[in-house]
Every structure is written in structure tokens, then in C-alpha cells.
Amino acid sequence: MKTELSILIPVYNYDCTALATGLLSELEQLRTAGVQSELIIAEDGSADEACLRANSRLAPMPGLRYIRREHNVGRAAIRNFLARQSQYRWLLFLDCDMQLPGDRFLRTYLESEGEEVVDGGFAVRANKPLMGRNLRYTYEWSEQRRHAVAQRQANPYRSFRTTNFMVRRDIMMSHPFDERFLHYGYEDVLFGKGLRQGGITISHIDNPMVLTDVEANDVFMAKTEEALRTLHEFRNDLRGYSRLLTFAEGIHLRGVTWCIKLWHRLFGTLERRMLLGNHPGMRLFKLYKIGYYISLTNNDKRQHL
């Protein structure tokens, strides 16, 4: 069993007290088994006063270090910062808005056979009130088969996500996140690509964090659009690691591209309004994303004329 663990949680405008207390409870049990550990939480420029008040109450807890940073540096840079703050051999990165699956979550990681990077994945629990109404939940539920261990292991690098993974500290120091990624999306995809290029093995195991809290439709749509702009900005780096990018760049007939752009120009606003409503459809969501991305390519060309 691995005997050194630093748990690192970046936080932005979210109350992570339930997650932190659950982790501290299991860490206390593991200390009796000789595990050296720490939990570090870093606020990445959070501005929500209620969340800040709640999270700040964690600061006095033994075994926990709470860091409040005034300025948001982005999902890549804050993870690199947390890694530098850590002291133990293994680093476990967790998203703050997930729920622990049980009281053996950390032990499962420590007993895993992975020796470089271990990805535990994440799961979506059935929630009838959200199904077909909440855009984020409906999307994640429709993609849940891709979260299964067998599916992730089949494409270990393209399936990698930062939601819930453990990495050896020396590997993290030599393969940091690319801090050019200042906005939402795809920093984890490029990190996975870098691991592959570096010959680092990703071991996928069945130890998922659980998605229980989802954004409102308008918030998730804004994040999706931001991610698409990130994808377009870094398309040369991400080529071969995004299904949407592969599809968009695989269209060689100018007439098809023109039709998609025209469709989005005429109906994109209506599609967006429908997706923000109470019955967002996944086919419409995919259509909107393709139109939005290809329209970015069109805008990019106009800027260079």
C-alpha cells in the first residue's frame, strides 16, 4: 500500500466543507495504518462570500491547510501551485463539486497497482427530476458509458479528466499543466496528451467521485461556449484528442462547412434558447456545439483578411 498522500483541491466559489470533512475522516483512519497525509485547499480567487465564510472554517482543522488566493489564475495554474505546495510522494487532485462514493475512497487509491498516474473516474447517479431538464446532468448521463473503466482504459489518454486522479509528485513536477490555458476547458486533455508523449502510464480504476451538484442551464451553456473557444484557440495542440475537432477538421467540402455556418447564423440563437429551457435535447446540444465551433473558425478567418 502507498503510504504518502497529499490531497489537493482547487476551489472557485463553492462550499467544499462536506467533501473536506469526509476526506479528513478517512485520513484519520489511514494514519493508524501508517499513512502520512495532508489535505490542501486553495481558493482560486473566489468571490462568493458565503462560500468563503464556510470554507474558511476548515482552516483550524488538523491535517488541513487552507490557502486563500485573491486573484483567479485558472484551472491549470492553480493545480500547478497546489502541486508545489505539497510534500508527499503521491498527489490526489479532486474537483471541489463532487461527492465521495464511500468511506474506502482513499484506501482504494492507496491500494491500487498504478505506479505513475491513476484515474478513478466519476459517476452520475440517477436523478429523475434532473433528467431531461438540466442540461449538464442530461449531458453527463448520456455520456456515462464513456466513464466506465473498460471504456476509459481502451483510450487511457483521451479519456483522462482532472476530476479525480492521483499522480506521483515527481511526474507532476516534470509534466505540469500548461498555464497558457487561462479559460475553462481542455487543460486536462492536453495534460493527458503530454503524459502519452512522455511515456507515462495512466491506470484507470473503478473509484469514481460522484456528480451530485449541477449548474443551471445558462451557467453550463456559458462554460460550454468558453470551452469551445479554448478548443479553437489551442486546436493545433489538441488535434487528435477531441472528437468535435476531428469532426470539424474532417469536413473537406466547403459547401458543407458553409451550410453549417449558415444554419448556426440563422438558428443558433433559437437552438440556444431551447437548450436553456426545461427540455434540452442532446442532439440539439451537439448540433449547437458544432455550429458554434465552426462559426469560430469563420470568425478567425475574417480577422486575418
Short mmCIF file of C-alpha atoms in Angstrom, two decimals:
data_model
loop_
_atom_site.label_atom_id
_atom_site.label_comp_id
_atom_site.label_asym_id
_atom_site.label_seq_id
_atom_site.Cartn_x
_atom_site.Cartn_y
_atom_site.Cartn_z
CA MET A 1 0.00 0.00 0.00
CA LYS A 2 1.18 3.52 -0.79
CA THR A 3 1.96 5.37 2.45
CA GLU A 4 2.29 9.06 1.44
CA LEU A 5 -0.57 11.18 0.14
CA SER A 6 -1.22 14.87 -0.49
CA ILE A 7 -4.85 15.64 -1.37
CA LEU A 8 -5.13 18.82 -3.43
CA ILE A 9 -8.43 20.62 -4.07
CA PRO A 10 -8.72 23.83 -6.10
CA VAL A 11 -11.86 25.79 -5.22
CA TYR A 12 -13.73 28.54 -7.00
CA ASN A 13 -16.94 29.87 -5.49
CA TYR A 14 -18.00 26.57 -3.96
CA ASP A 15 -18.66 25.29 -0.44
CA CYS A 16 -16.39 22.24 -0.15
CA THR A 17 -16.79 21.64 3.60
CA ALA A 18 -18.70 18.36 3.21
CA LEU A 19 -16.03 16.94 0.89
CA ALA A 20 -13.19 18.11 3.15
CA THR A 21 -14.66 16.69 6.34
CA GLY A 22 -15.31 13.34 4.66
CA LEU A 23 -11.72 13.19 3.46
CA LEU A 24 -10.35 14.14 6.88
CA SER A 25 -12.39 11.38 8.49
CA GLU A 26 -10.88 8.71 6.25
CA LEU A 27 -7.40 10.20 6.57
CA GLU A 28 -7.66 9.83 10.34
CA GLN A 29 -8.31 6.12 9.91
CA LEU A 30 -5.43 5.75 7.45
CA ARG A 31 -2.96 7.39 9.83
CA THR A 32 -3.37 4.43 12.15
CA ALA A 33 -2.16 2.29 9.22
CA GLY A 34 0.99 4.40 8.90
CA VAL A 35 -0.11 6.68 6.05
CA GLN A 36 1.41 10.17 6.07
CA SER A 37 -1.00 12.67 4.60
CA GLU A 38 -2.12 16.25 4.14
CA LEU A 39 -5.15 18.00 2.67
CA ILE A 40 -4.56 21.33 0.93
CA ILE A 41 -7.44 23.50 -0.27
CA ALA A 42 -6.72 26.58 -2.38
CA GLU A 43 -9.30 29.25 -3.18
CA ASP A 44 -8.58 30.43 -6.71
CA GLY A 45 -9.80 33.99 -6.44
CA SER A 46 -13.25 33.04 -5.12
CA ALA A 47 -15.59 35.99 -4.63
CA ASP A 48 -18.70 34.32 -3.18
CA GLU A 49 -18.73 35.50 0.43
CA ALA A 50 -20.95 32.68 1.69
CA CYS A 51 -18.61 30.05 0.24
CA LEU A 52 -15.56 31.85 1.57
CA ARG A 53 -17.03 32.01 5.08
CA ALA A 54 -17.92 28.32 5.00
CA ASN A 55 -14.56 27.17 3.65
CA SER A 56 -12.55 29.38 5.98
CA ARG A 57 -13.97 27.44 8.93
CA LEU A 58 -11.92 24.49 7.72
CA ALA A 59 -8.64 26.31 8.36
CA PRO A 60 -8.15 25.27 12.03
CA MET A 61 -8.77 21.58 11.35
CA PRO A 62 -5.75 19.31 11.99
CA GLY A 63 -4.18 17.89 8.85
CA LEU A 64 -5.70 20.55 6.62
CA ARG A 65 -4.09 23.61 5.06
CA TYR A 66 -6.41 26.29 3.72
CA ILE A 67 -4.99 28.84 1.27
CA ARG A 68 -6.94 31.84 0.01
CA ARG A 69 -5.61 33.43 -3.17
CA GLU A 70 -7.07 36.79 -4.14
CA HIS A 71 -6.74 36.50 -7.91
CA ASN A 72 -8.02 33.76 -10.18
CA VAL A 73 -5.16 32.19 -12.14
CA GLY A 74 -7.11 29.47 -13.94
CA ARG A 75 -7.57 25.72 -13.69
CA ALA A 76 -4.09 24.85 -14.94
CA ALA A 77 -2.03 27.28 -12.86
CA ILE A 78 -3.89 26.63 -9.60
CA ARG A 79 -3.19 22.89 -9.90
CA ASN A 80 0.48 23.53 -10.54
CA PHE A 81 0.51 25.82 -7.49
CA LEU A 82 -1.06 23.12 -5.32
CA ALA A 83 1.48 20.57 -6.52
CA ARG A 84 4.32 22.88 -5.50
CA GLN A 85 2.75 23.30 -2.06
CA SER A 86 2.58 19.54 -1.48
CA GLN A 87 5.17 17.46 0.35
CA TYR A 88 4.28 13.80 -0.14
CA ARG A 89 5.10 11.26 -2.86
CA TRP A 90 1.55 10.87 -4.21
CA LEU A 91 -0.77 13.73 -5.17
CA LEU A 92 -4.53 13.25 -5.37
CA PHE A 93 -6.32 16.02 -7.28
CA LEU A 94 -10.07 16.33 -6.74
CA ASP A 95 -12.70 18.71 -8.08
CA CYS A 96 -14.45 20.54 -5.26
CA ASP A 97 -18.02 19.99 -6.51
CA MET A 98 -18.05 16.19 -6.30
CA GLN A 99 -19.15 13.76 -3.60
CA LEU A 100 -17.19 10.88 -2.11
CA PRO A 101 -18.50 7.43 -3.11
CA GLY A 102 -17.91 5.87 0.31
CA ASP A 103 -15.54 5.52 3.23
CA ARG A 104 -12.90 3.49 1.34
CA PHE A 105 -12.25 6.00 -1.39
CA LEU A 106 -8.71 6.92 -0.35
CA ARG A 107 -7.77 3.37 0.59
CA THR A 108 -8.77 2.19 -2.88
CA TYR A 109 -6.32 4.66 -4.38
CA LEU A 110 -3.53 3.74 -1.97
CA GLU A 111 -4.02 0.02 -2.63
CA SER A 112 -4.12 0.44 -6.42
CA GLU A 113 -1.33 -1.02 -8.52
CA GLY A 114 -0.74 2.08 -10.66
CA GLU A 115 2.78 3.42 -10.29
CA GLU A 116 2.61 6.66 -12.27
CA VAL A 117 -0.87 8.13 -12.82
CA VAL A 118 -4.13 6.61 -11.56
CA ASP A 119 -7.52 7.90 -12.77
CA GLY A 120 -10.51 6.98 -10.61
CA GLY A 121 -13.15 8.43 -12.92
CA PHE A 122 -16.52 9.85 -11.95
CA ALA A 123 -20.08 8.62 -11.87
CA VAL A 124 -23.55 10.06 -12.35
CA ARG A 125 -26.35 8.84 -10.13
CA ALA A 126 -29.90 8.53 -11.42
CA ASN A 127 -31.94 11.65 -10.71
CA LYS A 128 -35.35 11.73 -12.36
CA PRO A 129 -36.15 15.38 -11.55
CA LEU A 130 -32.99 16.48 -13.38
CA MET A 131 -33.20 14.07 -16.31
CA GLY A 132 -34.17 15.87 -19.49
CA ARG A 133 -34.43 19.19 -17.67
CA ASN A 134 -30.95 20.09 -16.51
CA LEU A 135 -28.50 20.44 -19.41
CA ARG A 136 -25.34 19.46 -17.51
CA TYR A 137 -26.94 16.45 -15.86
CA THR A 138 -28.59 15.21 -19.05
CA TYR A 139 -25.30 15.56 -20.94
CA GLU A 140 -23.25 13.70 -18.31
CA TRP A 141 -25.86 10.96 -18.08
CA SER A 142 -25.83 10.50 -21.87
CA GLU A 143 -22.02 10.17 -21.72
CA GLN A 144 -21.87 7.84 -18.71
CA ARG A 145 -20.88 4.75 -20.70
CA ARG A 146 -17.65 6.56 -21.55
CA HIS A 147 -16.95 6.85 -17.81
CA ALA A 148 -16.82 3.07 -17.35
CA VAL A 149 -13.38 1.63 -16.57
CA ALA A 150 -13.26 -0.55 -19.67
CA GLN A 151 -14.07 2.39 -21.94
CA ARG A 152 -11.54 4.66 -20.24
CA GLN A 153 -8.81 2.03 -20.34
CA ALA A 154 -9.42 1.48 -24.05
CA ASN A 155 -8.38 5.10 -24.66
CA PRO A 156 -6.42 5.91 -21.49
CA TYR A 157 -5.03 9.28 -22.55
CA ARG A 158 -8.01 10.70 -24.39
CA SER A 159 -10.30 9.63 -21.52
CA PHE A 160 -8.26 11.40 -18.85
CA ARG A 161 -10.02 14.07 -16.77
CA THR A 162 -8.81 16.14 -13.84
CA THR A 163 -11.93 15.49 -11.79
CA ASN A 164 -10.36 12.71 -9.75
CA PHE A 165 -6.83 11.44 -10.32
CA MET A 166 -3.66 10.55 -8.46
CA VAL A 167 -0.18 11.23 -9.79
CA ARG A 168 3.32 10.71 -8.48
CA ARG A 169 4.73 14.04 -7.38
CA ASP A 170 7.93 13.82 -9.42
CA ILE A 171 5.88 13.18 -12.56
CA MET A 172 3.68 16.17 -11.82
CA MET A 173 6.74 18.36 -11.36
CA SER A 174 8.19 17.29 -14.71
CA HIS A 175 4.82 17.33 -16.56
CA PRO A 176 2.90 20.35 -15.20
CA PHE A 177 -0.35 21.66 -16.61
CA ASP A 178 0.08 24.12 -19.48
CA GLU A 179 -0.55 27.55 -17.93
CA ARG A 180 -1.44 29.09 -21.28
CA PHE A 181 -4.89 27.66 -20.53
CA LEU A 182 -6.37 30.62 -18.69
CA HIS A 183 -10.00 29.87 -19.50
CA TYR A 184 -12.32 26.93 -18.99
CA GLY A 185 -11.79 23.66 -20.81
CA TYR A 186 -9.30 21.21 -22.30
CA GLU A 187 -6.33 21.73 -19.97
CA ASP A 188 -6.86 18.13 -18.85
CA VAL A 189 -6.94 16.87 -22.44
CA LEU A 190 -3.57 18.46 -23.22
CA PHE A 191 -2.19 17.14 -19.94
CA GLY A 192 -3.19 13.62 -20.99
CA LYS A 193 -1.52 14.14 -24.36
CA GLY A 194 1.65 15.28 -22.62
CA LEU A 195 1.67 12.16 -20.46
CA ARG A 196 1.42 9.99 -23.55
CA GLN A 197 4.27 11.84 -25.23
CA GLY A 198 6.32 11.44 -22.06
CA GLY A 199 5.71 7.68 -21.95
CA ILE A 200 3.82 7.97 -18.65
CA THR A 201 1.26 5.24 -17.99
CA ILE A 202 -2.29 6.13 -16.91
CA SER A 203 -4.01 3.36 -14.96
CA HIS A 204 -7.80 3.65 -14.91
CA ILE A 205 -9.57 2.15 -11.90
CA ASP A 206 -13.15 1.99 -10.64
CA ASN A 207 -13.04 4.57 -7.85
CA PRO A 208 -15.32 7.36 -9.04
CA MET A 209 -16.23 10.62 -7.45
CA VAL A 210 -19.96 11.23 -7.76
CA LEU A 211 -21.59 14.12 -9.58
CA THR A 212 -24.39 15.40 -7.38
CA ASP A 213 -24.40 19.17 -7.89
CA VAL A 214 -25.08 20.61 -11.34
CA GLU A 215 -25.11 24.13 -12.70
CA ALA A 216 -28.14 25.92 -14.05
CA ASN A 217 -28.56 25.57 -17.78
CA ASP A 218 -27.37 29.09 -18.59
CA VAL A 219 -24.21 28.64 -16.50
CA PHE A 220 -23.33 25.32 -18.14
CA MET A 221 -24.02 26.73 -21.59
CA ALA A 222 -21.66 29.65 -20.93
CA LYS A 223 -18.97 27.19 -19.77
CA THR A 224 -19.54 25.04 -22.86
CA GLU A 225 -19.09 28.04 -25.15
CA GLU A 226 -15.96 29.07 -23.25
CA ALA A 227 -14.58 25.55 -23.66
CA LEU A 228 -15.28 25.66 -27.40
CA ARG A 229 -13.37 28.93 -27.67
CA THR A 230 -10.50 27.28 -25.76
CA LEU A 231 -10.62 24.32 -28.15
CA HIS A 232 -10.41 26.68 -31.11
CA GLU A 233 -7.54 28.65 -29.60
CA PHE A 234 -5.48 25.51 -28.94
CA ARG A 235 -6.71 23.41 -31.87
CA ASN A 236 -3.18 22.78 -33.14
CA ASP A 237 -2.16 21.36 -29.75
CA LEU A 238 -5.33 19.31 -29.31
CA ARG A 239 -5.60 17.79 -32.77
CA GLY A 240 -6.43 14.09 -32.46
CA TYR A 241 -7.69 14.47 -28.87
CA SER A 242 -11.15 15.96 -29.44
CA ARG A 243 -14.00 14.24 -31.26
CA LEU A 244 -15.57 17.58 -32.16
CA LEU A 245 -12.29 18.95 -33.51
CA THR A 246 -11.72 15.78 -35.55
CA PHE A 247 -15.22 16.07 -36.99
CA ALA A 248 -14.87 19.76 -37.82
CA GLU A 249 -11.48 19.38 -39.47
CA GLY A 250 -12.67 16.28 -41.32
CA ILE A 251 -15.15 18.32 -43.37
CA HIS A 252 -13.35 18.88 -46.66
CA LEU A 253 -16.26 20.13 -48.74
CA ARG A 254 -16.55 23.91 -48.42
CA GLY A 255 -20.24 23.70 -49.18
CA VAL A 256 -20.88 21.58 -46.09
CA THR A 257 -18.96 23.98 -43.86
CA TRP A 258 -20.84 26.91 -45.37
CA CYS A 259 -24.20 25.22 -44.74
CA ILE A 260 -23.32 24.56 -41.06
CA LYS A 261 -22.25 28.18 -40.59
CA LEU A 262 -25.38 29.46 -42.27
CA TRP A 263 -27.58 27.17 -40.16
CA HIS A 264 -25.93 28.40 -36.98
CA ARG A 265 -26.27 32.02 -38.06
CA LEU A 266 -29.96 31.56 -38.76
CA PHE A 267 -30.97 29.19 -35.98
CA GLY A 268 -28.18 29.27 -33.36
CA THR A 269 -29.99 31.76 -31.17
CA LEU A 270 -33.17 29.67 -31.25
CA GLU A 271 -31.20 26.48 -30.51
CA ARG A 272 -29.54 28.17 -27.54
CA ARG A 273 -32.89 29.37 -26.20
CA MET A 274 -34.31 25.85 -26.43
CA LEU A 275 -31.27 24.38 -24.66
CA LEU A 276 -31.72 26.86 -21.82
CA GLY A 277 -35.33 25.76 -21.41
CA ASN A 278 -36.80 22.91 -19.39
CA HIS A 279 -36.30 20.19 -22.02
CA PRO A 280 -32.79 20.41 -23.50
CA GLY A 281 -32.09 17.68 -26.07
CA MET A 282 -28.68 16.11 -26.61
CA ARG A 283 -28.93 16.01 -30.41
CA LEU A 284 -29.69 19.71 -30.41
CA PHE A 285 -26.82 20.30 -27.97
CA LYS A 286 -24.37 18.53 -30.28
CA LEU A 287 -25.69 20.45 -33.28
CA TYR A 288 -25.29 23.74 -31.45
CA LYS A 289 -21.72 22.92 -30.40
CA ILE A 290 -20.69 22.02 -33.94
CA GLY A 291 -22.25 25.19 -35.34
CA TYR A 292 -20.70 27.35 -32.63
CA TYR A 293 -17.22 25.89 -33.15
CA ILE A 294 -17.27 26.10 -36.95
CA SER A 295 -18.53 29.68 -36.71
CA LEU A 296 -15.47 30.48 -34.58
CA THR A 297 -13.32 29.19 -37.43
CA ASN A 298 -15.19 31.51 -39.77
CA ASN A 299 -14.64 34.48 -37.45
CA ASP A 300 -10.96 33.63 -37.17
CA LYS A 301 -10.59 33.72 -40.95
CA ARG A 302 -12.31 37.11 -41.18
CA GLN A 303 -9.91 38.55 -38.61
CA HIS A 304 -6.95 37.61 -40.86
CA LEU A 305 -8.37 39.12 -44.06
#
